[in-house]
Coordinates of C-alpha atoms in Angstrom, one line a residue:
M1 CA 52.3 -22.2 -54.1
N2 CA 50.0 -19.2 -53.5
K3 CA 51.1 -15.6 -52.8
T4 CA 49.8 -14.2 -49.5
I5 CA 48.5 -10.6 -49.0
N6 CA 48.1 -8.6 -45.9
I7 CA 44.7 -6.8 -45.5
N8 CA 42.8 -4.8 -42.9
L9 CA 39.1 -5.6 -42.3
G10 CA 37.2 -3.6 -39.6
G11 CA 40.5 -2.7 -37.9
I12 CA 41.7 -6.3 -37.8
F13 CA 44.9 -7.4 -39.6
F14 CA 44.8 -10.6 -41.6
H15 CA 47.1 -12.8 -43.8
I16 CA 45.1 -14.0 -46.9
D17 CA 46.2 -16.0 -49.9
E18 CA 45.8 -14.5 -53.4
L19 CA 42.9 -16.6 -54.6
A20 CA 40.9 -15.9 -51.4
Y21 CA 41.7 -12.2 -51.7
Q22 CA 40.4 -12.1 -55.3
K23 CA 37.2 -13.9 -54.3
L24 CA 36.6 -11.6 -51.3
K25 CA 37.4 -8.5 -53.5
L26 CA 34.9 -9.6 -56.2
Y27 CA 32.3 -10.2 -53.5
L28 CA 32.7 -6.8 -52.0
D29 CA 32.8 -5.1 -55.4
A30 CA 29.5 -6.9 -56.3
I31 CA 27.9 -5.5 -53.2
R32 CA 29.3 -2.0 -53.9
R33 CA 27.8 -2.1 -57.5
S34 CA 24.4 -3.2 -56.1
L35 CA 24.4 -0.1 -53.9
S36 CA 25.5 2.4 -56.7
D37 CA 21.9 3.3 -57.6
D38 CA 21.2 4.5 -54.1
P39 CA 24.4 6.1 -52.7
Q40 CA 22.7 7.1 -49.4
G41 CA 24.5 5.3 -46.6
R42 CA 26.5 3.2 -49.1
D43 CA 29.8 3.8 -47.3
E44 CA 28.2 3.1 -43.9
I45 CA 26.7 -0.1 -45.2
L46 CA 30.0 -1.3 -46.7
N47 CA 31.9 -0.4 -43.5
D48 CA 29.5 -2.4 -41.4
I49 CA 29.7 -5.4 -43.8
E50 CA 33.5 -5.3 -43.8
L51 CA 33.5 -5.1 -40.0
R52 CA 31.2 -8.1 -39.7
I53 CA 33.3 -10.1 -42.2
G54 CA 36.4 -9.1 -40.1
E55 CA 34.7 -10.4 -36.9
L56 CA 33.7 -13.7 -38.6
L57 CA 37.3 -14.2 -40.0
G58 CA 38.7 -13.3 -36.6
E59 CA 36.8 -16.2 -35.0
R60 CA 38.5 -18.6 -37.4
I61 CA 42.0 -17.5 -36.8
K62 CA 43.8 -19.7 -34.3
N63 CA 47.1 -17.8 -34.3
E64 CA 48.4 -14.6 -35.8
R65 CA 50.4 -16.4 -38.6
Q66 CA 47.4 -18.4 -39.9
V67 CA 46.5 -17.5 -43.6
I68 CA 42.9 -17.1 -44.8
N69 CA 42.1 -19.4 -47.7
D70 CA 39.3 -19.5 -50.3
N71 CA 37.3 -22.1 -48.2
D72 CA 37.2 -19.6 -45.4
I73 CA 35.8 -16.9 -47.8
D74 CA 33.2 -19.4 -49.0
E75 CA 32.0 -20.0 -45.5
I76 CA 31.9 -16.3 -44.7
T77 CA 29.8 -15.5 -47.8
K78 CA 27.4 -18.3 -46.9
I79 CA 26.9 -16.7 -43.5
M80 CA 26.5 -13.2 -44.9
G81 CA 24.2 -14.3 -47.6
R82 CA 23.4 -12.7 -51.0
P83 CA 20.1 -10.8 -51.5
E84 CA 18.4 -11.4 -54.8
D85 CA 18.8 -7.7 -55.8
Y86 CA 22.6 -7.9 -55.6
S87 CA 24.2 -8.6 -59.0
V88 CA 27.1 -10.7 -57.6
D89 CA 29.4 -12.3 -60.2
E90 CA 27.7 -15.6 -61.0
E91 CA 30.8 -17.1 -62.5
L92 CA 32.6 -16.8 -59.2
F93 CA 29.8 -18.5 -57.2
E94 CA 28.2 -20.8 -59.9
D95 CA 29.6 -23.9 -58.3
E96 CA 28.7 -22.8 -54.8
P97 CA 25.6 -24.0 -53.0
K98 CA 22.7 -21.7 -52.4
Y99 CA 23.3 -19.1 -49.7
R100 CA 21.8 -19.8 -46.3
Q101 CA 20.5 -17.2 -43.9
S102 CA 22.7 -17.2 -40.8
T103 CA 21.1 -18.0 -37.5
S104 CA 22.1 -15.6 -34.8
S105 CA 21.5 -15.8 -31.1
K106 CA 20.8 -12.7 -29.0
K107 CA 23.6 -10.9 -27.3
L108 CA 23.3 -8.6 -24.4
F109 CA 24.1 -4.9 -25.2
R110 CA 23.0 -1.5 -23.9
D111 CA 20.6 0.2 -26.3
S112 CA 21.8 3.8 -26.8
D113 CA 19.0 4.6 -29.2
D114 CA 16.3 4.1 -26.5
K115 CA 17.8 5.0 -23.2
F116 CA 16.6 6.8 -20.2
L117 CA 20.0 6.7 -18.3
G118 CA 22.4 4.2 -19.7
G119 CA 20.3 2.0 -21.9
V120 CA 20.4 -1.0 -19.5
C121 CA 16.7 -1.5 -19.3
S122 CA 16.1 -1.3 -23.1
G123 CA 19.0 -3.7 -23.7
L124 CA 17.6 -6.2 -21.2
A125 CA 14.2 -5.8 -22.7
H126 CA 15.6 -6.7 -26.1
Y127 CA 17.4 -9.7 -24.7
F128 CA 14.4 -11.1 -22.8
G129 CA 11.9 -10.2 -25.6
M130 CA 9.7 -7.9 -23.6
D131 CA 8.5 -4.3 -23.8
V132 CA 11.0 -1.8 -22.4
I133 CA 8.3 0.0 -20.2
W134 CA 7.7 -3.2 -18.2
M135 CA 11.5 -3.7 -17.7
R136 CA 11.7 -0.2 -16.3
L137 CA 8.8 -0.8 -14.0
L138 CA 10.5 -3.9 -12.8
W139 CA 13.6 -1.9 -11.9
L140 CA 11.5 0.6 -10.1
V141 CA 10.0 -2.2 -8.0
L142 CA 13.5 -3.5 -7.2
F143 CA 14.6 0.0 -6.2
F144 CA 11.6 0.9 -4.0
F145 CA 11.1 -2.6 -2.3
F146 CA 14.6 -4.0 -2.1
G147 CA 16.8 -0.9 -2.2
T148 CA 19.5 -2.5 -4.4
G149 CA 18.1 -1.8 -7.8
F150 CA 20.1 1.4 -8.3
L151 CA 23.4 -0.3 -7.3
V152 CA 22.8 -3.3 -9.6
Y153 CA 21.8 -0.9 -12.4
I154 CA 25.2 1.0 -12.1
I155 CA 27.1 -2.3 -12.1
L156 CA 25.3 -3.5 -15.3
W157 CA 25.9 -0.1 -16.9
I158 CA 29.6 -0.6 -16.4
L159 CA 29.8 -4.3 -17.4
I160 CA 27.4 -4.4 -20.4
P161 CA 28.9 -3.0 -23.6
Q162 CA 26.9 -0.5 -25.7
A163 CA 25.6 -1.5 -29.1
Q164 CA 27.5 0.8 -31.4
T165 CA 27.8 -0.9 -34.8
T166 CA 25.0 -2.0 -37.0
A167 CA 26.0 -5.7 -36.4
E168 CA 25.9 -5.3 -32.7
K169 CA 22.4 -3.7 -32.9
L170 CA 21.2 -6.6 -35.0
Q171 CA 22.7 -9.1 -32.5
M172 CA 21.0 -7.2 -29.7
N173 CA 17.6 -7.9 -31.4
G174 CA 18.5 -11.5 -32.2
E175 CA 18.5 -10.8 -36.0
P176 CA 21.0 -12.5 -38.4
V177 CA 23.9 -10.3 -39.2
N178 CA 23.9 -10.5 -43.0
I179 CA 24.0 -8.1 -45.9
S180 CA 20.2 -7.6 -46.2
N181 CA 19.7 -6.9 -42.5
I182 CA 22.7 -4.5 -42.4
E183 CA 21.4 -2.6 -45.3
R184 CA 17.9 -2.4 -43.9
K185 CA 19.1 -1.3 -40.5
I186 CA 21.3 1.4 -41.8
R187 CA 18.6 2.8 -44.2
E188 CA 16.1 2.8 -41.3
E189 CA 18.6 4.9 -39.2
F190 CA 19.2 7.2 -42.1
Q191 CA 15.4 7.7 -42.6
G192 CA 15.1 8.5 -38.9
V193 CA 17.9 10.9 -39.0
S194 CA 16.5 12.6 -42.1
S195 CA 13.1 12.9 -40.5
R196 CA 14.6 14.5 -37.3
V197 CA 16.8 16.8 -39.3
K198 CA 13.8 17.9 -41.4
T199 CA 11.7 18.5 -38.4
G200 CA 14.5 20.4 -36.7
V201 CA 15.1 22.6 -39.8
N202 CA 11.4 23.4 -40.0
E203 CA 11.3 24.4 -36.3
V204 CA 14.4 26.5 -36.7
T205 CA 12.9 28.1 -39.9
D206 CA 9.6 28.9 -38.1
T207 CA 11.5 30.3 -35.1
V208 CA 13.7 32.5 -37.4
R209 CA 10.7 33.8 -39.3
S210 CA 8.8 34.6 -36.2
S211 CA 11.8 36.2 -34.4
E212 CA 11.9 39.9 -34.3
F213 CA 15.7 39.8 -34.5
K214 CA 16.1 37.2 -37.2
N215 CA 18.8 39.1 -39.0
K216 CA 21.0 39.5 -35.9
A217 CA 23.4 36.9 -34.7
K218 CA 23.1 35.7 -31.1
T219 CA 25.2 37.4 -28.6
G220 CA 27.3 35.6 -26.0
I221 CA 24.7 36.4 -23.3
Q222 CA 21.9 34.9 -25.4
E223 CA 24.0 31.7 -25.9
V224 CA 24.5 31.5 -22.1
I225 CA 20.7 32.0 -21.6
D226 CA 19.9 29.3 -24.1
T227 CA 22.4 26.9 -22.4
L228 CA 20.8 27.6 -19.0
G229 CA 17.4 27.1 -20.5
K230 CA 18.5 23.7 -21.9
I231 CA 19.9 22.7 -18.5
I232 CA 16.7 23.8 -16.7
L233 CA 14.6 21.9 -19.3
A234 CA 16.6 18.8 -18.7
I235 CA 16.2 19.0 -15.0
F236 CA 12.4 19.4 -15.4
K237 CA 12.4 16.4 -17.7
I238 CA 14.2 14.3 -15.1
F239 CA 11.9 15.6 -12.4
G240 CA 8.9 14.7 -14.6
K241 CA 10.2 11.2 -15.1
F242 CA 10.6 10.9 -11.3
I243 CA 7.0 12.1 -10.8
G244 CA 5.8 9.5 -13.4
A245 CA 7.7 6.7 -11.6
L246 CA 6.3 7.8 -8.3
L247 CA 2.7 7.9 -9.7
I248 CA 3.2 4.4 -11.1
F249 CA 4.5 3.1 -7.8
I250 CA 1.7 4.6 -5.6
A251 CA -1.0 3.6 -8.0
A252 CA 0.4 0.0 -8.4
A253 CA 0.7 -0.4 -4.6
T254 CA -2.8 0.9 -4.0
L255 CA -4.3 -1.3 -6.7
I256 CA -2.5 -4.4 -5.4
A257 CA -3.7 -3.7 -1.9
L258 CA -7.3 -3.1 -3.2
I259 CA -7.2 -6.4 -5.1
I260 CA -6.0 -8.3 -2.0
G261 CA -8.5 -6.5 0.2
A262 CA -11.4 -7.1 -2.2
F263 CA -10.6 -10.8 -2.5
S264 CA -10.2 -11.2 1.3
W265 CA -13.5 -9.4 2.0
G266 CA -15.6 -10.3 -0.9
S267 CA -14.6 -13.6 -2.5
F268 CA -16.2 -15.9 0.1
E269 CA -19.4 -13.9 0.2
M270 CA -19.7 -13.8 -3.6
L271 CA -19.1 -17.5 -3.7
A272 CA -21.7 -18.1 -1.0
F273 CA -19.3 -19.5 1.6
D274 CA -19.9 -19.1 5.3
H275 CA -18.8 -15.6 6.4
N276 CA -16.9 -17.2 9.3
F277 CA -14.0 -17.6 6.9
M278 CA -13.3 -13.9 6.9
H279 CA -14.0 -11.0 9.2
Y280 CA -16.0 -8.2 7.5
P281 CA -16.6 -4.6 8.7
P282 CA -19.6 -5.1 11.0
F283 CA -21.4 -2.0 9.8
F284 CA -21.7 -3.6 6.3
F285 CA -24.2 -6.1 7.8
D286 CA -26.9 -3.6 8.5
S287 CA -26.7 -1.9 5.1
V288 CA -29.5 -1.8 2.5
F289 CA -27.1 -3.3 0.0
P290 CA -25.6 -6.8 0.2
L291 CA -22.1 -7.1 1.4
W292 CA -20.6 -8.2 -2.0
L293 CA -22.1 -5.2 -3.8
L294 CA -20.7 -2.8 -1.2
I295 CA -17.3 -4.3 -1.7
I296 CA -17.5 -3.9 -5.5
F297 CA -18.7 -0.3 -5.1
G298 CA -15.8 0.5 -2.8
F299 CA -13.3 -1.2 -5.0
L300 CA -14.4 0.6 -8.2
A301 CA -14.6 4.0 -6.4
I302 CA -11.0 3.8 -5.3
A303 CA -9.5 1.7 -8.1
I304 CA -10.6 3.6 -11.2
P305 CA -8.9 6.9 -10.2
F306 CA -5.7 5.0 -9.4
V307 CA -5.9 3.2 -12.8
I308 CA -6.0 6.7 -14.4
L309 CA -3.0 7.7 -12.3
F310 CA -1.1 4.6 -13.3
M311 CA -1.7 5.3 -17.0
L312 CA -0.6 8.9 -16.5
G313 CA 2.6 7.7 -15.0
L314 CA 3.2 5.4 -17.9
K315 CA 2.7 8.2 -20.4
I316 CA 5.1 10.4 -18.5
L317 CA 7.8 7.7 -18.7
S318 CA 7.2 6.6 -22.3
S319 CA 5.5 8.6 -25.1
N320 CA 4.7 5.3 -26.8
V321 CA 2.0 4.3 -24.3
K322 CA -1.4 4.9 -25.9
S323 CA -4.2 6.6 -24.0
F324 CA -7.6 5.1 -23.4
S325 CA -10.1 5.5 -26.1
T326 CA -13.1 7.8 -25.7
T327 CA -15.4 4.9 -25.3
T328 CA -13.2 3.4 -22.5
K329 CA -12.9 6.8 -20.7
L330 CA -16.7 7.4 -20.8
S331 CA -17.3 3.8 -19.6
L332 CA -14.9 4.2 -16.7
L333 CA -16.5 7.5 -15.8
G334 CA -20.0 6.0 -15.8
V335 CA -19.0 3.0 -13.7
W336 CA -17.2 5.3 -11.2
I337 CA -20.2 7.6 -10.9
I338 CA -22.5 4.6 -10.2
A339 CA -20.1 3.3 -7.6
I340 CA -19.9 6.7 -5.9
L341 CA -23.7 7.0 -5.9
G342 CA -24.1 3.5 -4.5
L343 CA -21.7 4.3 -1.6
S344 CA -23.3 7.6 -1.0
F345 CA -26.7 6.0 -0.7
A346 CA -25.3 3.3 1.6
G347 CA -23.6 6.0 3.7
I348 CA -26.8 8.0 4.1
N349 CA -28.7 4.9 5.0
F350 CA -26.0 4.0 7.6
A351 CA -26.2 7.5 9.1
T352 CA -29.9 7.1 9.6
Q353 CA -29.2 4.0 11.7
N354 CA -28.2 6.2 14.6
A355 CA -30.8 8.9 14.3
Y356 CA -32.9 8.0 17.3
D357 CA -32.2 6.8 20.9
G358 CA -33.9 3.7 22.1
V359 CA -34.3 2.4 25.7
H360 CA -35.4 -0.8 27.3
N361 CA -35.9 -1.0 31.1
Q362 CA -35.9 -4.1 33.3
T363 CA -36.6 -4.0 37.0
E364 CA -36.1 -6.9 39.5
D365 CA -36.8 -6.9 43.3
L366 CA -34.0 -7.9 45.6
P367 CA -34.5 -9.8 49.0
I368 CA -32.8 -7.0 50.9
V369 CA -34.6 -5.0 53.7
T370 CA -33.5 -2.5 56.3
L371 CA -30.4 -3.6 58.3
D372 CA -29.6 -6.3 55.8
T373 CA -26.2 -6.4 54.1
L374 CA -25.9 -6.8 50.3
T375 CA -22.7 -7.7 48.5
I376 CA -22.3 -6.5 44.9
K377 CA -19.9 -8.3 42.6
M378 CA -19.1 -8.1 38.9
I379 CA -18.4 -11.4 37.1
G380 CA -17.0 -12.2 33.6
N381 CA -16.9 -15.2 31.3
D382 CA -13.4 -16.6 30.4
N383 CA -15.0 -18.8 27.8
L384 CA -16.0 -15.8 25.7
S385 CA -13.4 -13.1 26.2
N386 CA -9.6 -13.4 25.9
K387 CA -9.0 -10.4 28.1
K388 CA -7.0 -11.0 31.3
E389 CA -8.9 -8.5 33.4
L390 CA -12.5 -7.6 33.7
R391 CA -12.9 -3.9 33.5
R392 CA -15.2 -1.3 31.8
S393 CA -14.2 -0.4 28.2
Y394 CA -15.8 1.5 25.3
N395 CA -14.3 -0.9 22.7
Y396 CA -16.0 -4.0 21.3
E397 CA -14.6 -7.5 21.0
T398 CA -15.8 -10.2 18.6
V399 CA -16.6 -13.5 20.3
Y400 CA -18.5 -16.7 19.6
D401 CA -21.4 -17.7 21.7
N402 CA -22.8 -21.2 20.8
D403 CA -21.0 -21.0 17.5
L404 CA -22.6 -17.6 16.7
E405 CA -20.4 -14.6 16.2
K406 CA -21.5 -11.7 18.4
L407 CA -20.3 -8.4 19.9
Y408 CA -18.8 -8.5 23.4
S409 CA -18.8 -5.3 25.4
T410 CA -18.0 -4.3 29.0
R411 CA -19.6 -0.8 28.7
I412 CA -21.6 -1.1 31.9
N413 CA -22.2 1.7 34.5
V414 CA -23.1 0.8 38.1
D415 CA -24.7 3.3 40.5
L416 CA -26.3 3.0 44.0
K417 CA -29.2 5.1 45.2
S418 CA -31.7 5.2 48.1
T419 CA -35.4 4.2 47.9
D420 CA -38.4 4.8 50.1
K421 CA -39.5 1.2 49.5
E422 CA -39.0 -1.4 52.2
T423 CA -37.1 -3.8 49.9
A424 CA -34.3 -3.2 47.5
F425 CA -34.5 -3.6 43.7
V426 CA -32.2 -3.3 40.7
K427 CA -33.0 -1.4 37.5
I428 CA -31.3 -2.5 34.2
R429 CA -31.5 0.3 31.6
K430 CA -30.4 -0.8 28.1
E431 CA -29.7 1.9 25.5
S432 CA -29.2 1.8 21.7
D433 CA -29.4 3.9 18.6
G434 CA -31.6 3.2 15.6
K435 CA -33.0 4.6 12.4
N436 CA -36.3 5.2 14.2
R437 CA -37.7 5.0 17.7
L438 CA -39.3 1.6 17.3
N439 CA -36.1 0.0 15.8
A440 CA -33.9 1.7 18.4
N441 CA -36.1 0.2 21.2
K442 CA -36.0 -3.2 19.7
D443 CA -32.2 -3.1 19.3
A444 CA -31.9 -2.1 23.0
E445 CA -34.2 -4.9 24.0
S446 CA -32.2 -7.4 22.0
I447 CA -29.1 -6.8 24.1
E448 CA -28.2 -9.9 26.0
Y449 CA -27.5 -9.3 29.7
K450 CA -27.9 -11.4 32.9
F451 CA -27.5 -11.1 36.6
S452 CA -28.4 -13.2 39.7
I453 CA -28.9 -12.9 43.5
T454 CA -27.8 -15.7 45.8
E455 CA -27.7 -15.4 49.6
K456 CA -27.8 -11.7 49.5
N457 CA -25.0 -11.6 46.9
L458 CA -25.9 -9.6 43.8
L459 CA -23.8 -11.1 40.9
L460 CA -23.8 -8.7 38.0
N461 CA -22.4 -9.7 34.6
G462 CA -19.5 -7.4 33.7
Y463 CA -20.4 -7.7 30.0
F464 CA -23.2 -7.9 27.5
L465 CA -23.6 -9.5 24.1
S466 CA -25.2 -8.0 21.0
D467 CA -25.6 -8.6 17.2
L468 CA -22.7 -7.7 15.0
K469 CA -24.7 -5.1 13.1
N470 CA -25.0 -3.0 16.3
K471 CA -21.3 -2.2 16.6
F472 CA -21.8 1.5 15.8
K473 CA -25.1 2.0 17.6
D474 CA -23.6 3.3 20.8
Q475 CA -25.0 0.6 23.0
V476 CA -24.6 0.8 26.8
I477 CA -26.1 -0.6 30.0
D478 CA -26.8 1.5 33.1
I479 CA -27.4 -0.5 36.3
T480 CA -28.8 1.2 39.3
V481 CA -29.2 -0.6 42.7
Y482 CA -31.8 1.0 45.0
L483 CA -31.3 0.3 48.7
P484 CA -33.7 1.1 51.6
T485 CA -32.4 3.4 54.4
N486 CA -30.1 1.8 57.0
S487 CA -29.3 -1.2 54.8
V488 CA -25.6 -2.0 54.3
V489 CA -23.8 -2.8 51.0
Y490 CA -20.3 -4.2 50.5
L491 CA -18.7 -3.4 47.1
D492 CA -16.4 -6.1 45.8
A493 CA -13.0 -5.2 44.3
S494 CA -14.4 -6.3 40.8
T495 CA -16.8 -3.2 40.8
Q496 CA -13.9 -0.7 40.8
T497 CA -14.0 0.2 37.1
F498 CA -17.8 -0.1 36.7
L499 CA -18.9 2.4 39.5
N500 CA -20.1 5.5 37.8
D501 CA -20.3 8.8 39.9
V502 CA -21.8 7.1 43.0
D503 CA -23.0 9.7 45.5
N504 CA -21.7 9.3 49.1
V505 CA -21.5 11.4 52.2
Q506 CA -17.7 11.6 52.4
N507 CA -17.2 12.4 48.7
I508 CA -15.0 9.4 48.2
Y509 CA -13.9 8.8 44.6
D510 CA -15.5 5.8 42.8
G511 CA -12.1 4.0 42.5
D512 CA -11.6 4.1 46.3
M513 CA -15.1 2.8 47.2
P514 CA -14.6 -1.0 46.6
K515 CA -13.5 -3.3 49.5
H516 CA -15.5 -1.2 52.0
Y517 CA -18.9 -1.3 53.7
F518 CA -21.3 1.5 53.2
K519 CA -24.6 2.3 55.0
M520 CA -27.4 3.9 53.0
T521 CA -28.6 7.1 54.6
E522 CA -31.0 9.8 53.5
N523 CA -28.1 11.8 52.2
G524 CA -26.5 8.8 50.4
L525 CA -23.9 6.2 51.2
E526 CA -21.8 6.6 54.3
C527 CA -18.6 4.6 54.6
L528 CA -18.4 2.5 57.8
D529 CA -14.8 1.3 57.6
C530 CA -13.0 3.8 55.4
D531 CA -9.7 5.5 56.3
P532 CA -10.4 9.2 56.5
S533 CA -7.4 9.8 54.2
I534 CA -9.6 8.8 51.2
F535 CA -12.4 11.3 52.1
G536 CA -12.9 14.1 49.6
D537 CA -11.4 17.5 50.2
D538 CA -14.8 19.2 50.1
F539 CA -16.0 16.9 52.9
K540 CA -12.9 17.7 55.0
S541 CA -13.2 21.4 54.6
N542 CA -16.9 21.6 55.1
N543 CA -17.0 19.3 58.1
E544 CA -15.9 21.4 61.1
N545 CA -16.7 18.5 63.5
F546 CA -13.9 16.4 62.1
K547 CA -10.4 17.3 60.9
L548 CA -7.6 14.9 60.1
K549 CA -4.1 15.9 59.1
I550 CA -1.4 13.4 58.2
D551 CA 2.1 14.5 57.1
K552 CA 5.8 13.7 57.8
K553 CA 5.5 15.2 61.3
G554 CA 2.8 12.7 62.4
V555 CA -1.0 12.6 62.7
E556 CA -3.2 15.3 64.1
L557 CA -6.9 14.7 64.8
K558 CA -9.4 17.3 65.9
V559 CA -13.0 16.8 66.9
N560 CA -15.6 19.5 67.7
D561 CA -19.2 18.7 68.5
G562 CA -20.1 22.4 69.2
S563 CA -19.8 22.4 73.0
K564 CA -16.6 20.5 73.5
K565 CA -13.3 20.1 71.6
A566 CA -10.8 17.3 71.6
E567 CA -7.4 17.1 69.9
V568 CA -5.1 14.1 69.5
T569 CA -1.5 14.5 68.2
I570 CA 0.9 11.6 67.4
D571 CA 4.4 12.6 66.6
E572 CA 8.0 11.8 67.5
N573 CA 7.4 12.9 71.0
G574 CA 4.6 10.4 71.5
V575 CA 0.9 10.8 71.9
K576 CA -0.6 14.0 73.2
I577 CA -4.4 14.3 74.1
E578 CA -6.1 17.6 74.9

């Protein structure tokens, strides 16, 4: 029959028999003696060891009346281990097997020693075995992209316990909780504290020596000022962290977009695939540099500054991030300058592409003479364009003509003028810009445009095709139809948006001219079937021989040929003629 003793280990109450108590006491005394030569942190180490032993014994207790025996102590000492420099009583343990190092799995704690807010990110970084800066960046991404990062962080802050004891800090890092590790951890903490205290003492000493009032105690006002200064400094630090996170987010988003863009635009070209896989900026095709080189220049010119901003944001968030070496900085600067010079040269070369205006004229006779009637109609091509309506536009559309990618444009202006010739003719004027007059004329001539005449019907294409490289060369086609005097022309409804400042006797707007017959006179076109309401105001005011007024009261028509006058009024009272 053994006597039982009540003990307290790490704040936990145990029943232990006398033999087990003596074995545990000898074990702790041996550890205490091994620490006697270096008393720094001895009590802290012993407290943590006792706390850990209490935790291990607590795991073995099934009920509060269970008694700890010597076998339990043997198992605990095997887990805790015995460093070689500890002079533990050999007689007590001579029959015991060699001590084994305990294996410990990681436990999730909040790291209070490396925290920005609550230590959640640093604790998760320890648990998953990654650098804390990347864990913080992951939370920033969750916050900015999904909007739930902050709420989840607060929940984890509440649920995850903080690593306070040395054993918990070892478990947080996945290290065995034994005597050697506890001692090492505590001594590291003491060394860190000593270093910080020494640094703080030196700073205080320097401040006191340099202070003009070093022999005077701080007044209450000074203490208030110092406190406010600390608060302001803390606010600036938080603001600085926010700026750092913002820089990282902007730089990372820009770099990701650049990588995706560079791959989309440049990968197929660099791998010699057909460019039909991707759509490139058309002005790249007329550059002195190949497409893939321009893409690399553009990527480097934008990416390198944002890489610098990304590293700057990392340094603001964590002082452990190392800066680029001098060699790396100079290399990045050199590459960036080369990229900027390459883009500048390409830009200057591109600007010269539009330095000169080029023209190509084409004239074709039409089988139209005096008294003949010509019908003008604009036609499109539904196989080329996806637009529902054919109308003049200053924008370009990319289409495929016989499996070749081309520019599709409806920038066409149509005008009608009189001619002294007996037959009508049409003049097609193609215009384009170029880096010199010869190239500009060739680019204008290369514009693809067609028209046809069938049974006195002039069918004009409402579009033209051009090479992709000519997108920014301000290409346009002006079509002028010359008609002999007294010939008649009918403008189809399709010409409405293509007519461009057509002269006519009645000053009718271009948009009102289609669907009417016009006679070519020496003064211009004269409408034969137009409603006088569409006549221009200038024509109405200047023409004293004809006045027409239409309002809610009715219609009033006045005619004056110089010698006689006539008036016709139609209102609610009927028709009145004078």
